[in-house]
PDB file of C-alpha atoms in Angstrom:
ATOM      1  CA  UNK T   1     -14.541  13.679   1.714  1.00  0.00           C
ATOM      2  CA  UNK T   2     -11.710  11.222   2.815  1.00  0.00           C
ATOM      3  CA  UNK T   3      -9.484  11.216  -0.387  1.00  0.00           C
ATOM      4  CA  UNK T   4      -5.839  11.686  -0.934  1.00  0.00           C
ATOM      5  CA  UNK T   5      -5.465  13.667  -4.661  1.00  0.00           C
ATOM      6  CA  UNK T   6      -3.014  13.497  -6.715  1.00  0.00           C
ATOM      7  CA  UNK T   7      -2.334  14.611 -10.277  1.00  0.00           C
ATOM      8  CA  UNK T   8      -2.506  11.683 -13.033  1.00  0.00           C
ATOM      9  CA  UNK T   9       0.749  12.598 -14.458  1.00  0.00           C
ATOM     10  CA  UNK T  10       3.420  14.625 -14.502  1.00  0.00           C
ATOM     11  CA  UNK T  11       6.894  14.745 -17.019  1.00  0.00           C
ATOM     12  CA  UNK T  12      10.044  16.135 -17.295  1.00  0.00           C
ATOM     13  CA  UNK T  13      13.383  15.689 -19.123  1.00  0.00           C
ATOM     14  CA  UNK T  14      16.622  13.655 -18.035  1.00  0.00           C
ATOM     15  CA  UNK T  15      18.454  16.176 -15.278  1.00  0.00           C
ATOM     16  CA  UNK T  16      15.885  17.828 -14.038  1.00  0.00           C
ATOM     17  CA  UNK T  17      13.510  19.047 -11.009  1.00  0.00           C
ATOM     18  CA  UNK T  18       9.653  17.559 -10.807  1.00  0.00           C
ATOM     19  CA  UNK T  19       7.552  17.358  -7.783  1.00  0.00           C
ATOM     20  CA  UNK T  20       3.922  14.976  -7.325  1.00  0.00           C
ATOM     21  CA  UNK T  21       1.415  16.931  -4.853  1.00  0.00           C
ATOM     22  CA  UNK T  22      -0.696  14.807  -2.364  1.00  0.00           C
ATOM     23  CA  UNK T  23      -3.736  16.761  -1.201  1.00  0.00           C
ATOM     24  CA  UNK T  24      -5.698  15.684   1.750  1.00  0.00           C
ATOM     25  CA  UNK T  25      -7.675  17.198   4.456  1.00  0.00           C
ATOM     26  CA  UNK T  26      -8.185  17.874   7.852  1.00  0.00           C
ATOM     27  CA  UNK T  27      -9.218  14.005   8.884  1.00  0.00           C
ATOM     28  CA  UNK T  28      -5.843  12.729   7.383  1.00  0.00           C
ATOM     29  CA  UNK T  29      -2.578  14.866   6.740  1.00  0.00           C
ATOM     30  CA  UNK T  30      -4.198  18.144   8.151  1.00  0.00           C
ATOM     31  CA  UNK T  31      -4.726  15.952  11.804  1.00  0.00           C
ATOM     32  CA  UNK T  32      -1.162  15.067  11.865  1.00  0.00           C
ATOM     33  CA  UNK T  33      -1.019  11.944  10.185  1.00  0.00           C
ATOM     34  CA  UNK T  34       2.214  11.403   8.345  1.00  0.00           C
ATOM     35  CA  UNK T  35       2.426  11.060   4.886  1.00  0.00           C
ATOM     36  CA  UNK T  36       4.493   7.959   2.814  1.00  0.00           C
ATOM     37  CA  UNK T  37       5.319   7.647  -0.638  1.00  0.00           C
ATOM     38  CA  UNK T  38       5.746   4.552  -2.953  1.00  0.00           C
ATOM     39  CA  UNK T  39       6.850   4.038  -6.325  1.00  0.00           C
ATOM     40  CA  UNK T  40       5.791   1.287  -8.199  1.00  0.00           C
ATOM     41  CA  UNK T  41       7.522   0.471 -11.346  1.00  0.00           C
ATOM     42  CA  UNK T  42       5.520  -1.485 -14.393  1.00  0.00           C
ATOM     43  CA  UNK T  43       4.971  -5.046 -13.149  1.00  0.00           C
ATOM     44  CA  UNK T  44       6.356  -5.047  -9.621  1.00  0.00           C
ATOM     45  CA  UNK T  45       5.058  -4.455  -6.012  1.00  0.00           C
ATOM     46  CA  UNK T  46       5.096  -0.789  -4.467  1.00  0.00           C
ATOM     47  CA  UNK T  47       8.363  -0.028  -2.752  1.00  0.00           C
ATOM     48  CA  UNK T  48       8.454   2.806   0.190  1.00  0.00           C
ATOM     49  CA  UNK T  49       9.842   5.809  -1.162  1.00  0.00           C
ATOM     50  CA  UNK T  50       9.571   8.594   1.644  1.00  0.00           C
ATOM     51  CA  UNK T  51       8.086   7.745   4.980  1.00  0.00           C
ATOM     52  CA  UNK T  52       6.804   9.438   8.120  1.00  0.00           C
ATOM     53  CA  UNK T  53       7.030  12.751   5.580  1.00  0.00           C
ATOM     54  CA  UNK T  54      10.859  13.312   4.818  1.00  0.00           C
ATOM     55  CA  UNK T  55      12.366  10.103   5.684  1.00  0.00           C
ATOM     56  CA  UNK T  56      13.940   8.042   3.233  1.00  0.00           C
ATOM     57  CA  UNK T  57      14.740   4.309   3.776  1.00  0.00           C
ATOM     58  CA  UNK T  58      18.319   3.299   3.447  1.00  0.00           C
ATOM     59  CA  UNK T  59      19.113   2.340  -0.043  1.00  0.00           C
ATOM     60  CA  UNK T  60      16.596   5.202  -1.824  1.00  0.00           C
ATOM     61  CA  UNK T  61      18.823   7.912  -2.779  1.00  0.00           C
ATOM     62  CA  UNK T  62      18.797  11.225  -1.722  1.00  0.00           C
ATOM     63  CA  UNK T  63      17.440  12.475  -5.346  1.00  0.00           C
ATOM     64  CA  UNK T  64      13.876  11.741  -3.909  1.00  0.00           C
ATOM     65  CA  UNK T  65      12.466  14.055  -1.064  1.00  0.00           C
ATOM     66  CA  UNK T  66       9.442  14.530   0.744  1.00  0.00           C
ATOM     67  CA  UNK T  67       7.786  17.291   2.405  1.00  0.00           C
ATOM     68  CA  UNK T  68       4.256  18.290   4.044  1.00  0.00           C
ATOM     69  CA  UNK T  69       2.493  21.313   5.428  1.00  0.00           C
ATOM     70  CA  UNK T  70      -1.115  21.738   6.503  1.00  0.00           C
ATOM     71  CA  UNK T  71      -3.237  19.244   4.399  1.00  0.00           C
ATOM     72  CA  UNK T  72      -0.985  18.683   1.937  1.00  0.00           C
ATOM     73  CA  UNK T  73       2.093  17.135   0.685  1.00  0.00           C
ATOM     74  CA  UNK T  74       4.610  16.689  -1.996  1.00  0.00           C
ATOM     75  CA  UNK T  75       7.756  14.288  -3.306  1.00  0.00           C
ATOM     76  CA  UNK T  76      10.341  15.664  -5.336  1.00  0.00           C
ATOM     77  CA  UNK T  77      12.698  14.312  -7.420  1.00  0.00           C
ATOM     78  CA  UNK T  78      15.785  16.077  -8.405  1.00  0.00           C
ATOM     79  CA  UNK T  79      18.089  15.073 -11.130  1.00  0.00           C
ATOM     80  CA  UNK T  80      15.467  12.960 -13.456  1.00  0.00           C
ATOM     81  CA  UNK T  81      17.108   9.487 -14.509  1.00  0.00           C
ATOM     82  CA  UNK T  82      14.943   7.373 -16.771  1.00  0.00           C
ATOM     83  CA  UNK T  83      14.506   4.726 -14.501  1.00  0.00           C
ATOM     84  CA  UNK T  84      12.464   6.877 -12.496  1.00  0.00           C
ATOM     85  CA  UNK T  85       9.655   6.415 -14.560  1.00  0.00           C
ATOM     86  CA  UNK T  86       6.941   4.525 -12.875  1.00  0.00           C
ATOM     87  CA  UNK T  87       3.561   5.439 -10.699  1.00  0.00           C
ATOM     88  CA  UNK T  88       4.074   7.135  -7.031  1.00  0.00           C
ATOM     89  CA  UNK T  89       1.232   6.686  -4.716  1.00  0.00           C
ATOM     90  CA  UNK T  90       0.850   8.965  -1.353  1.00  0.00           C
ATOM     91  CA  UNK T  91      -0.464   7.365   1.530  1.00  0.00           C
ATOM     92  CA  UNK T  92      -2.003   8.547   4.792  1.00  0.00           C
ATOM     93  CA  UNK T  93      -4.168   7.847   7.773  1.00  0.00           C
ATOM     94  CA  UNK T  94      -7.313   8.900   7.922  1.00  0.00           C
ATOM     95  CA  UNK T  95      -9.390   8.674  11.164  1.00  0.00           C
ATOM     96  CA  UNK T  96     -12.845   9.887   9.912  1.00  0.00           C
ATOM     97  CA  UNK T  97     -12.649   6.599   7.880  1.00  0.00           C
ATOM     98  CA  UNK T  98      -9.923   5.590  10.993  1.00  0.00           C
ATOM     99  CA  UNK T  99      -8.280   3.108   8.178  1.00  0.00           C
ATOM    100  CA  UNK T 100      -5.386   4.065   5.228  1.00  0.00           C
ATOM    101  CA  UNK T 101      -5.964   5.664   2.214  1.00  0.00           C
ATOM    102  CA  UNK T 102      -3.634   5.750  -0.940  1.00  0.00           C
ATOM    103  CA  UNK T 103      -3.856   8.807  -3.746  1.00  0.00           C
ATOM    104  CA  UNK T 104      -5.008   8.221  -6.707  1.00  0.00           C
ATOM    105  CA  UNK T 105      -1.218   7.982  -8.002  1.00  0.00           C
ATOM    106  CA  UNK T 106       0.858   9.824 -10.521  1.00  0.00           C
ATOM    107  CA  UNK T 107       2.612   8.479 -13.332  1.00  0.00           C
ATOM    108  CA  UNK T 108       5.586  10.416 -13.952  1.00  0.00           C
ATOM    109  CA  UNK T 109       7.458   9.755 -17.919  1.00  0.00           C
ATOM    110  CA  UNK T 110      10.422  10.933 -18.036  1.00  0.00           C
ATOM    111  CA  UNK T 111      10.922  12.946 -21.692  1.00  0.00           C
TER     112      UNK T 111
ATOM    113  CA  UNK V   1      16.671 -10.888   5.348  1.00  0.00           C
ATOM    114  CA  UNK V   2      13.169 -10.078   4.586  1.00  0.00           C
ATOM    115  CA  UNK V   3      10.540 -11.897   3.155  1.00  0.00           C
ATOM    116  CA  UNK V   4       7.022 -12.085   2.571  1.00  0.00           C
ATOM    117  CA  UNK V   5       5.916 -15.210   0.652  1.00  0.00           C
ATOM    118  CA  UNK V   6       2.264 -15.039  -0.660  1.00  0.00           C
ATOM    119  CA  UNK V   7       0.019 -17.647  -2.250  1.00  0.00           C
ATOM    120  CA  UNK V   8      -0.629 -18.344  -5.887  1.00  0.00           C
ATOM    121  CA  UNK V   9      -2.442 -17.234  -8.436  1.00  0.00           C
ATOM    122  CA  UNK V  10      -6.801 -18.239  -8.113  1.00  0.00           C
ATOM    123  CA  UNK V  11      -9.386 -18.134  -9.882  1.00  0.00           C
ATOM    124  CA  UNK V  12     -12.736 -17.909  -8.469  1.00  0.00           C
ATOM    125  CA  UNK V  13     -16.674 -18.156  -9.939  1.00  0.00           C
ATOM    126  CA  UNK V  14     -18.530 -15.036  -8.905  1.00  0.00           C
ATOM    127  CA  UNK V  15     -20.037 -15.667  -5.338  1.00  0.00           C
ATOM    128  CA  UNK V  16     -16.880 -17.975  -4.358  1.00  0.00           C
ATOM    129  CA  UNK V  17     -14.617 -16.960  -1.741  1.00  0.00           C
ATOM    130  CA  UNK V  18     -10.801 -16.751  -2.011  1.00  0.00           C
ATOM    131  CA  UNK V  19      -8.209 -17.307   0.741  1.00  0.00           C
ATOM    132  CA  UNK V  20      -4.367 -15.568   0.113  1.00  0.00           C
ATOM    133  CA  UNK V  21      -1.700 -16.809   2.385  1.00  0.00           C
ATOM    134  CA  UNK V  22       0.989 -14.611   3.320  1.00  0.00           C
ATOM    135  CA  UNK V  23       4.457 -16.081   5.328  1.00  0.00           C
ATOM    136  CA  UNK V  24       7.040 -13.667   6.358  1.00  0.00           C
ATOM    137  CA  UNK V  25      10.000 -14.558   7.523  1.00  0.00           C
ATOM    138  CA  UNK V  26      13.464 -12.688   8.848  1.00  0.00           C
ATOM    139  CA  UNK V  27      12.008 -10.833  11.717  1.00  0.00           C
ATOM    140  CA  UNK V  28       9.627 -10.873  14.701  1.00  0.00           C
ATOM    141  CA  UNK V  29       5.877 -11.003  13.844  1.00  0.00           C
ATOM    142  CA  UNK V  30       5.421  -9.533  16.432  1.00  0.00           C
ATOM    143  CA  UNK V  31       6.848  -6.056  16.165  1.00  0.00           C
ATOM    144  CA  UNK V  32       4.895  -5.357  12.842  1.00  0.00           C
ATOM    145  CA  UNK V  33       1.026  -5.709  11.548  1.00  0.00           C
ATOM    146  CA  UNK V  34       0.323  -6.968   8.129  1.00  0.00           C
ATOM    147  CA  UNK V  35      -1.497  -5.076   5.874  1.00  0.00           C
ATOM    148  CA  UNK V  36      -3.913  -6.229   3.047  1.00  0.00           C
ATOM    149  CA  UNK V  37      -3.415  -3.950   0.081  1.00  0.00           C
ATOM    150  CA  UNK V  38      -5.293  -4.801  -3.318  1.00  0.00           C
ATOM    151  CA  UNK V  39      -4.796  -3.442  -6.944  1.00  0.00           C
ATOM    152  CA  UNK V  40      -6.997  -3.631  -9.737  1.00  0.00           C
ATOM    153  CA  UNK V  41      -5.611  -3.834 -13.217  1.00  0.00           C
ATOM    154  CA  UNK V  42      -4.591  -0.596 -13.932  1.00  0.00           C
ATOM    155  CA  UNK V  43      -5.798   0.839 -10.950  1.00  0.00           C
ATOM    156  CA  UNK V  44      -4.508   2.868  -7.637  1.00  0.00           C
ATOM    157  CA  UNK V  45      -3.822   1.003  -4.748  1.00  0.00           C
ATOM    158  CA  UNK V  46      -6.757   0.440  -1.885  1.00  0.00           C
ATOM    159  CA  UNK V  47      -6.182  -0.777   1.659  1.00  0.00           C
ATOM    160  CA  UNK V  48      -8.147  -3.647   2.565  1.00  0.00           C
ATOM    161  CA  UNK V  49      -7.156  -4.144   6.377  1.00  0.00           C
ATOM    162  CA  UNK V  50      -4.767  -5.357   8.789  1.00  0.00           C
ATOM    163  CA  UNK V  51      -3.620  -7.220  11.498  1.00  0.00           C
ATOM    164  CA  UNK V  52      -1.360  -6.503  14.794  1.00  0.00           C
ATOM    165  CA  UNK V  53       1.259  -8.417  15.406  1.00  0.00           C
ATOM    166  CA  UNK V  54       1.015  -8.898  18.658  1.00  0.00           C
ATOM    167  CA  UNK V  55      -2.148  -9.165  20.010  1.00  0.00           C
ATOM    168  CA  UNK V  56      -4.029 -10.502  16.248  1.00  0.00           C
ATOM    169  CA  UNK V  57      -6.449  -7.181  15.926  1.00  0.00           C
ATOM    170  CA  UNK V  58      -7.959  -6.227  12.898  1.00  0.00           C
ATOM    171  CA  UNK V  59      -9.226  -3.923  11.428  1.00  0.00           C
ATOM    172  CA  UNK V  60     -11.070  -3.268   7.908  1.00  0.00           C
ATOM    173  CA  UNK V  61     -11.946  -0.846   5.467  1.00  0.00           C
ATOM    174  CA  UNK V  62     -15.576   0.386   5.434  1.00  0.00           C
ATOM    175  CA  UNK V  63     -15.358  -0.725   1.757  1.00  0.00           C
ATOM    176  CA  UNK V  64     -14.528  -4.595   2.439  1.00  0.00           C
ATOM    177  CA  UNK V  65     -16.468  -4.470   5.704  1.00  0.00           C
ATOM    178  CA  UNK V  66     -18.740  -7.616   6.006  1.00  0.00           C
ATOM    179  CA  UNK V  67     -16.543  -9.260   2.885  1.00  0.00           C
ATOM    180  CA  UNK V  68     -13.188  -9.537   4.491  1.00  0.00           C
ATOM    181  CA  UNK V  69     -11.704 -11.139   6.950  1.00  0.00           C
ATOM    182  CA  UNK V  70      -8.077 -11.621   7.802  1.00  0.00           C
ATOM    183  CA  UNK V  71      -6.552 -13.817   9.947  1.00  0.00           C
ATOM    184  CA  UNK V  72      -3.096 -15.932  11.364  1.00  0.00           C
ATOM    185  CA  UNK V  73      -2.806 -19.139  12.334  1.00  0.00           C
ATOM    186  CA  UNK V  74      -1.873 -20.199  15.590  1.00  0.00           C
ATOM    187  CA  UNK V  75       1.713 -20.436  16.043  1.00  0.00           C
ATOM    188  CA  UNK V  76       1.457 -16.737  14.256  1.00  0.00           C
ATOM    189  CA  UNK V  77       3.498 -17.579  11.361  1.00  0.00           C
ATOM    190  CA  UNK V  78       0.966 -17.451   8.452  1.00  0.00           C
ATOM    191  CA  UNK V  79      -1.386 -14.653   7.481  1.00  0.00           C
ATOM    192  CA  UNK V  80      -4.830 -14.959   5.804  1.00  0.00           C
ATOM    193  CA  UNK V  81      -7.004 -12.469   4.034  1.00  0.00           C
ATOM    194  CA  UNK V  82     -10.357 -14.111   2.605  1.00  0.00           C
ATOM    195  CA  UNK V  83     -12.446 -12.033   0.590  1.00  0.00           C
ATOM    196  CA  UNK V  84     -16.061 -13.746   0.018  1.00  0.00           C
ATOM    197  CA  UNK V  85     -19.054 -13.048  -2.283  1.00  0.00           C
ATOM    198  CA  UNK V  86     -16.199 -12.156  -5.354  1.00  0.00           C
ATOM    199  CA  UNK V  87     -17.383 -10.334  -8.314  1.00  0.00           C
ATOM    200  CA  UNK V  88     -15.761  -9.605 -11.215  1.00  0.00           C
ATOM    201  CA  UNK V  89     -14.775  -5.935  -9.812  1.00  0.00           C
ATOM    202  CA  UNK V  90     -12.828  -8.009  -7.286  1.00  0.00           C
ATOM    203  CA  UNK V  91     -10.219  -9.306  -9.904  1.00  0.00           C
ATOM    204  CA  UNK V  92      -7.143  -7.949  -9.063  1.00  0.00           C
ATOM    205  CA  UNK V  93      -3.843  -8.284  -7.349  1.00  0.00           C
ATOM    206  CA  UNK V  94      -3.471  -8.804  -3.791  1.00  0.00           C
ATOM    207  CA  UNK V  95      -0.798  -7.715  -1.636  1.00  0.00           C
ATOM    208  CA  UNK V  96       0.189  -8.326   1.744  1.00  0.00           C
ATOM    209  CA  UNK V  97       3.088  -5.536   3.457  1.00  0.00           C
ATOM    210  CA  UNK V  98       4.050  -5.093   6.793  1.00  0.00           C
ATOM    211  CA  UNK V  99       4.022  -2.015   8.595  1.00  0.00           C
ATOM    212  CA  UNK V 100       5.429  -0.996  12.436  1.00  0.00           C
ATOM    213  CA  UNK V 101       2.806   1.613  13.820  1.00  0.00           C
ATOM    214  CA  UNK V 102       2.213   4.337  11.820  1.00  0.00           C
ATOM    215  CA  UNK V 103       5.140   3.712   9.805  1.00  0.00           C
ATOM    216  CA  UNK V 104       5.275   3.023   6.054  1.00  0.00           C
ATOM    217  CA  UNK V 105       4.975  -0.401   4.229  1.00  0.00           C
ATOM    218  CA  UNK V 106       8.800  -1.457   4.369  1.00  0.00           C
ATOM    219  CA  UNK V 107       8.452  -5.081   2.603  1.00  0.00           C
ATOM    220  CA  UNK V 108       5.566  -5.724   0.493  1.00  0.00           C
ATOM    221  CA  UNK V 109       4.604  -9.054  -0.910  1.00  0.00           C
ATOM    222  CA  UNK V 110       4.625  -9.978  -4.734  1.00  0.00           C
ATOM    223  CA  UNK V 111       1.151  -9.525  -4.986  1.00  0.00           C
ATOM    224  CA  UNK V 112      -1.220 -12.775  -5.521  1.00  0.00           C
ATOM    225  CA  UNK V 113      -3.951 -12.798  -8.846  1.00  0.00           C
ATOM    226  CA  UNK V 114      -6.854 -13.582  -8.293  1.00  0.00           C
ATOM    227  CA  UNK V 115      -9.511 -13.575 -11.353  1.00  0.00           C
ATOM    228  CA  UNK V 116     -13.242 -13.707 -10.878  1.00  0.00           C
ATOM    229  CA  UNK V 117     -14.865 -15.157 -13.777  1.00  0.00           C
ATOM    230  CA  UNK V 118     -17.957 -17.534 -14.883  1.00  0.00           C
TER     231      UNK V 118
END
């Protein structure tokens, strides 16, 4: 099946370490496809997080990081601020379906 | 700078179609497709389609196929994305974003409402 899974949530307290796992499978991140990741806070559009796996656009700071290996991948976010707090999506091609597919997204609250 | 200017808010009768307009501006058309990305209240995100920049391609999601097309006008300034035979299920917001290849969705839209309701 062509989905990207993510888990619904995930928490943690101001300072510290949480990571959001995107699981895929061998027609999307397993065949090479890279993975991006967007956060979307309450009420506004997505904004690119991570792209092409580990890249970060200029102006996202280096407290968010993304990785991948085999058919997964995961975004990390070091030093928890409260403004963090919002829904992160994965995203990856997929060429059984040969279009995009998001995750499910995770909504991360920040204790 | 960067923009992508998209059409109001609609609302449509179940069986209408719907027609969002989407004008970027501060860079070359085309070097980047435009994606179609929708979001249901509450909901994840779901591609829709997209179109190349340069040569006007497209291509759609299995799930929109037959209900979606999108579109630019000639002097390639202006995308389109018409969804027809709206339901209810099709009330959400719609978002256009550019993308270069492969490449993320660097500038997104503000998302257009559209409401399907009798």
């Amino acid at each position: 099946q062509s989905v990207l899974t993510q888990p619904p949530s995930v928490s943690g307290a101001p300072g510290q370490r949480v990571t959001i796992s995107c699981t895929g499978s061998s027609s999307n991140i397993g065949a090479g496809y890279d993975v991006h990741w967007y956060q979307q806070l309450p009420g506004t559009a997505p904004k690119l997080l991570i792209y092409g796996n580990t890249d970060r656009p200029s102006g996202v700071p280096d407290r968010f990081s993304g990785s991948k290996s085999g058919t997964s991948a995961s975004l990390a976010i070091t030093g928890l601020q409260a403004e963090d707090e919002a829904d992160y999506y994965c995203q990856s091609y997929d060429n059984r379906l040969s279009g995009w597919l998001f995750g499910g997204g995770t909504t991360l609250t920040v204790l | 700078q960067v923009h992508l200017v998209q059409s109001g808010a609609e609302v449509k009768k179940p069986g209408a179609s719907v027609k969002v307009s989407c004008m970027p501006s501060g860079y070359s058309l085309s070097d980047y497709s435009m994606h179609w990305v929708r979001q249901v209240p509450g909901q994840k995100l779901e591609w829709m389609g997209w179109i190349h920049g340069g040569n006007g391609d497209t291509k759609y999601s299995r799930n929109f196929q037959g209900r979606v097309i999108i579109t630019r006008d000639t002097s390639a300034t202006i995308t389109y994305m018409e969804l027809s035979s709206l339901r209810s299920e099709d009330t959400a917001l719609y978002y256009c974003a550019r993308a270069r290849g492969f490449s993320g969705y660097d500038y997104w839209g503000r998302g257009t409402l559209v409401t399907v309701s009798s």
